[in-house]
Amino acid sequence: MEIVYEDNHIVVVNKAAGEIVQGDKTGDTPLSEMVKQYLKEKYNKPGNVFCGVVHRIDRPVSGLVIFARTSKALERLNKILREGEIHKTYRAVVEGHPAQKEALLENWLVSDGRINKTFVTDSRNRDAKLSRLEYRTVEEGDRYSLLEINLLTGRKHQIRAQLSAIGHPIKGDLKYGARRSNRDGGISLQAFRIRFTHPVSKEEIDLSIPSITIV
C-alpha cells in the first residue's frame, strides 16, 4: 500500500488496479481495512481504528483515494465532495486517436445495476443523467493515445462509457469494448491528480502521482 499523503486528519493512498476501496460481496479485503491496519500498527492504537471512506474509484482503476482519520474530517470532506470541490484529474490510455485533440463530451447516461454497466442514452430516458467531461490528448503512439480527463460530473463508469461512445475505449476495458485485457486484469485508467481544501487546516492540497504511459 502506497501512502501519498498523511496527517492527523486524512490519509491519501495510491490504489492499485484490482483493489477495492470498500467491502463488497466478494469478501476480498478492502483498502479501507488495509488503511485501518496500517494506522493501528504505526501508532500502536488499541481497539477499533476510525477510517472513513470519502469517495471510491472502480476496482480495475488505479490512483488516488482519500480516507478520513476522524469523523469530523469525514463530515467536512463529504460536504465538499457534494459541493463538487474535490477536483479529480484522470489519465487514460485509449484505443486509437481521437479526431479532436481536446473536447468537451456531454452525454445522457443510465446505469444498469443488474449487469454493473452504464450506457449512453438520450434525455427522454427519465433515469438518465447529463454527464460531462473534458479531455485533452497528452501523447499518441501507434495504436493508443494518452488522454488527460477532467470530470465535470461524477457518474458511475462515466469516463469508461463516454470514451467508449466516441469509439475510443480504455485499454484493457473489455466491458466497454476494448479488444483485449491488460495483463494485470485492470484497465488503463488512473486517478492521476486530486485537489481539495483540507477539512481542518483549510490548506489547499494538490497531489499527483507518476502518470500511466502508453507502453
CSV table of C-alpha atoms in Angstrom, one decimal:
chain,number,residue,atom,x,y,z
A,1,MET,CA,0.0,0.0,0.0
A,2,GLU,CA,1.5,3.3,-1.1
A,3,ILE,CA,0.7,6.3,1.2
A,4,VAL,CA,0.9,9.5,-0.8
A,5,TYR,CA,-0.1,11.9,2.0
A,6,GLU,CA,-0.8,11.6,5.7
A,7,ASP,CA,-1.6,13.8,8.7
A,8,ASN,CA,-3.7,13.7,11.8
A,9,HIS,CA,-6.9,14.0,9.8
A,10,ILE,CA,-6.6,12.3,6.4
A,11,VAL,CA,-4.7,9.7,4.5
A,12,VAL,CA,-4.4,9.6,0.7
A,13,VAL,CA,-3.5,6.3,-0.9
A,14,ASN,CA,-2.4,5.4,-4.4
A,15,LYS,CA,-4.7,2.4,-5.0
A,16,ALA,CA,-3.5,-0.4,-7.3
A,17,ALA,CA,-5.7,-1.7,-10.0
A,18,GLY,CA,-7.7,-4.7,-8.7
A,19,GLU,CA,-8.1,-3.4,-5.2
A,20,ILE,CA,-11.5,-2.5,-3.8
A,21,VAL,CA,-11.9,0.7,-1.7
A,22,GLN,CA,-14.8,-0.6,0.4
A,23,GLY,CA,-16.0,-4.1,1.3
A,24,ASP,CA,-18.3,-5.8,-1.2
A,25,LYS,CA,-19.9,-9.2,-1.9
A,26,THR,CA,-16.6,-10.7,-3.0
A,27,GLY,CA,-15.3,-10.8,0.6
A,28,ASP,CA,-11.9,-9.5,-0.5
A,29,THR,CA,-10.0,-7.3,2.0
A,30,PRO,CA,-10.8,-3.7,1.0
A,31,LEU,CA,-8.3,-0.8,1.0
A,32,SER,CA,-10.2,0.8,3.9
A,33,GLU,CA,-9.3,-2.2,6.1
A,34,MET,CA,-5.7,-2.1,5.0
A,35,VAL,CA,-5.5,1.6,6.0
A,36,LYS,CA,-7.1,0.8,9.4
A,37,GLN,CA,-4.5,-1.9,10.0
A,38,TYR,CA,-1.7,0.4,8.9
A,39,LEU,CA,-2.8,3.1,11.3
A,40,LYS,CA,-3.3,0.6,14.1
A,41,GLU,CA,0.2,-0.7,13.7
A,42,LYS,CA,2.0,2.6,13.0
A,43,TYR,CA,0.5,4.4,16.0
A,44,ASN,CA,0.1,1.4,18.3
A,45,LYS,CA,-3.7,2.1,18.6
A,46,PRO,CA,-5.8,-0.2,20.8
A,47,GLY,CA,-9.3,-1.3,19.7
A,48,ASN,CA,-11.0,-0.2,16.5
A,49,VAL,CA,-9.4,2.5,14.4
A,50,PHE,CA,-11.5,5.0,12.5
A,51,CYS,CA,-11.1,5.1,8.8
A,52,GLY,CA,-13.9,6.9,6.8
A,53,VAL,CA,-14.3,6.3,3.1
A,54,VAL,CA,-14.7,9.7,1.4
A,55,HIS,CA,-15.0,8.5,-2.2
A,56,ARG,CA,-14.4,5.4,-4.4
A,57,ILE,CA,-12.9,4.5,-7.7
A,58,ASP,CA,-13.7,1.4,-9.7
A,59,ARG,CA,-11.9,-1.8,-8.8
A,60,PRO,CA,-10.0,-2.0,-12.1
A,61,VAL,CA,-8.9,1.6,-11.9
A,62,SER,CA,-5.7,2.8,-10.1
A,63,GLY,CA,-4.9,6.1,-8.4
A,64,LEU,CA,-5.6,8.5,-5.6
A,65,VAL,CA,-8.2,7.8,-2.9
A,66,ILE,CA,-8.8,9.9,0.2
A,67,PHE,CA,-9.6,8.4,3.6
A,68,ALA,CA,-10.6,10.4,6.7
A,69,ARG,CA,-9.0,9.6,10.1
A,70,THR,CA,-11.7,11.3,12.1
A,71,SER,CA,-15.4,11.6,11.9
A,72,LYS,CA,-15.1,15.4,11.8
A,73,ALA,CA,-12.8,15.2,8.8
A,74,LEU,CA,-15.1,12.8,7.1
A,75,GLU,CA,-18.2,15.0,7.6
A,76,ARG,CA,-16.3,18.0,6.2
A,77,LEU,CA,-14.9,16.1,3.2
A,78,ASN,CA,-18.3,14.6,2.4
A,79,LYS,CA,-19.7,18.2,2.3
A,80,ILE,CA,-17.0,19.5,-0.1
A,81,LEU,CA,-17.5,16.4,-2.2
A,82,ARG,CA,-21.2,17.1,-2.5
A,83,GLU,CA,-20.4,20.7,-3.5
A,84,GLY,CA,-18.1,19.5,-6.2
A,85,GLU,CA,-15.0,20.9,-4.6
A,86,ILE,CA,-12.9,17.7,-4.7
A,87,HIS,CA,-11.3,18.0,-8.1
A,88,LYS,CA,-10.1,14.8,-9.7
A,89,THR,CA,-8.0,14.6,-12.9
A,90,TYR,CA,-7.7,11.3,-14.6
A,91,ARG,CA,-5.4,9.9,-17.2
A,92,ALA,CA,-6.4,7.1,-19.6
A,93,VAL,CA,-4.8,5.1,-22.4
A,94,VAL,CA,-7.4,4.7,-25.1
A,95,GLU,CA,-7.5,2.7,-28.3
A,96,GLY,CA,-6.9,4.8,-31.4
A,97,HIS,CA,-6.5,8.5,-31.8
A,98,PRO,CA,-9.5,10.9,-31.2
A,99,ALA,CA,-10.1,13.2,-34.1
A,100,GLN,CA,-10.4,16.1,-31.7
A,101,LYS,CA,-7.2,16.5,-29.7
A,102,GLU,CA,-9.3,18.1,-26.9
A,103,ALA,CA,-13.0,18.3,-26.4
A,104,LEU,CA,-16.0,18.6,-24.1
A,105,LEU,CA,-18.1,15.4,-24.1
A,106,GLU,CA,-21.7,15.6,-23.0
A,107,ASN,CA,-23.9,12.5,-22.9
A,108,TRP,CA,-27.0,11.3,-21.1
A,109,LEU,CA,-26.0,8.2,-19.1
A,110,VAL,CA,-28.1,5.5,-17.5
A,111,SER,CA,-26.7,2.7,-15.3
A,112,ASP,CA,-28.0,-0.9,-15.1
A,113,GLY,CA,-27.1,-2.3,-11.7
A,114,ARG,CA,-28.0,-5.8,-12.7
A,115,ILE,CA,-25.0,-6.0,-15.0
A,116,ASN,CA,-23.0,-3.2,-13.4
A,117,LYS,CA,-22.7,-1.2,-16.7
A,118,THR,CA,-23.5,2.3,-17.8
A,119,PHE,CA,-25.0,3.2,-21.2
A,120,VAL,CA,-25.3,6.3,-23.3
A,121,THR,CA,-28.9,7.1,-23.9
A,122,ASP,CA,-30.9,10.3,-24.6
A,123,SER,CA,-32.7,12.9,-22.5
A,124,ARG,CA,-36.1,11.2,-23.0
A,125,ASN,CA,-34.9,8.4,-20.7
A,126,ARG,CA,-36.3,9.5,-17.3
A,127,ASP,CA,-33.5,7.7,-15.4
A,128,ALA,CA,-30.7,9.3,-17.4
A,129,LYS,CA,-28.4,11.9,-16.0
A,130,LEU,CA,-26.5,14.5,-18.0
A,131,SER,CA,-22.8,13.7,-17.8
A,132,ARG,CA,-19.9,16.0,-18.8
A,133,LEU,CA,-16.1,15.7,-19.0
A,134,GLU,CA,-13.3,17.4,-20.7
A,135,TYR,CA,-10.3,15.6,-22.3
A,136,ARG,CA,-7.1,16.6,-24.0
A,137,THR,CA,-4.6,14.4,-25.8
A,138,VAL,CA,-1.2,14.2,-24.0
A,139,GLU,CA,0.6,11.8,-26.2
A,140,GLU,CA,0.0,9.5,-29.2
A,141,GLY,CA,1.5,6.2,-30.1
A,142,ASP,CA,1.0,3.8,-33.0
A,143,ARG,CA,-2.3,2.3,-31.7
A,144,TYR,CA,-3.1,4.2,-28.5
A,145,SER,CA,-3.4,7.7,-27.1
A,146,LEU,CA,-2.9,9.0,-23.6
A,147,LEU,CA,-5.7,11.4,-22.5
A,148,GLU,CA,-6.0,13.7,-19.5
A,149,ILE,CA,-9.6,14.0,-18.3
A,150,ASN,CA,-11.3,16.4,-16.0
A,151,LEU,CA,-14.6,15.2,-14.7
A,152,LEU,CA,-17.3,17.8,-14.6
A,153,THR,CA,-19.9,15.4,-13.2
A,154,GLY,CA,-19.5,12.2,-11.2
A,155,ARG,CA,-21.5,9.4,-12.7
A,156,LYS,CA,-20.9,5.7,-12.4
A,157,HIS,CA,-18.4,4.4,-15.0
A,158,GLN,CA,-18.7,7.8,-16.7
A,159,ILE,CA,-15.3,8.1,-18.2
A,160,ARG,CA,-15.4,4.5,-19.4
A,161,ALA,CA,-18.8,4.9,-21.0
A,162,GLN,CA,-18.2,8.2,-22.6
A,163,LEU,CA,-14.9,7.4,-24.2
A,164,SER,CA,-16.3,4.1,-25.5
A,165,ALA,CA,-19.2,6.0,-27.0
A,166,ILE,CA,-16.8,8.1,-29.2
A,167,GLY,CA,-15.1,4.9,-30.4
A,168,HIS,CA,-12.1,5.0,-28.1
A,169,PRO,CA,-12.5,2.5,-25.3
A,170,ILE,CA,-9.9,2.5,-22.5
A,171,LYS,CA,-7.1,-0.1,-23.0
A,172,GLY,CA,-8.0,-3.3,-21.2
A,173,ASP,CA,-11.6,-2.4,-20.6
A,174,LEU,CA,-13.4,-5.4,-22.1
A,175,LYS,CA,-16.7,-4.4,-20.6
A,176,TYR,CA,-16.7,-1.2,-22.6
A,177,GLY,CA,-15.4,-2.5,-25.9
A,178,ALA,CA,-11.6,-2.9,-25.6
A,179,ARG,CA,-10.1,-5.5,-27.8
A,180,ARG,CA,-8.0,-7.3,-25.2
A,181,SER,CA,-7.4,-7.3,-21.5
A,182,ASN,CA,-4.4,-6.0,-19.6
A,183,ARG,CA,-2.0,-8.4,-18.0
A,184,ASP,CA,-2.8,-7.2,-14.5
A,185,GLY,CA,-6.6,-7.5,-15.1
A,186,GLY,CA,-7.0,-3.8,-14.6
A,187,ILE,CA,-7.8,-1.1,-17.1
A,188,SER,CA,-5.6,1.8,-18.2
A,189,LEU,CA,-7.4,4.5,-16.3
A,190,GLN,CA,-5.8,6.3,-13.4
A,191,ALA,CA,-6.9,8.9,-10.9
A,192,PHE,CA,-3.8,10.9,-11.5
A,193,ARG,CA,-4.3,14.1,-9.5
A,194,ILE,CA,-6.6,15.3,-6.7
A,195,ARG,CA,-7.1,18.8,-5.4
A,196,PHE,CA,-9.2,19.9,-2.4
A,197,THR,CA,-9.2,22.1,0.6
A,198,HIS,CA,-8.0,20.4,3.8
A,199,PRO,CA,-11.0,19.8,6.0
A,200,VAL,CA,-9.3,21.2,9.2
A,201,SER,CA,-6.4,23.4,8.3
A,202,LYS,CA,-8.1,24.8,5.2
A,203,GLU,CA,-4.8,24.5,3.3
A,204,GLU,CA,-5.1,23.7,-0.4
A,205,ILE,CA,-4.0,20.2,-1.0
A,206,ASP,CA,-2.8,19.3,-4.5
A,207,LEU,CA,-1.4,15.8,-5.0
A,208,SER,CA,-0.4,13.8,-8.1
A,209,ILE,CA,1.4,10.5,-8.9
A,210,PRO,CA,3.5,9.4,-11.8
A,211,SER,CA,1.4,9.1,-14.9
A,212,ILE,CA,0.5,5.8,-16.6
A,213,THR,CA,2.1,5.5,-20.0
A,214,ILE,CA,1.1,4.2,-23.4
A,215,VAL,CA,3.7,1.4,-23.3
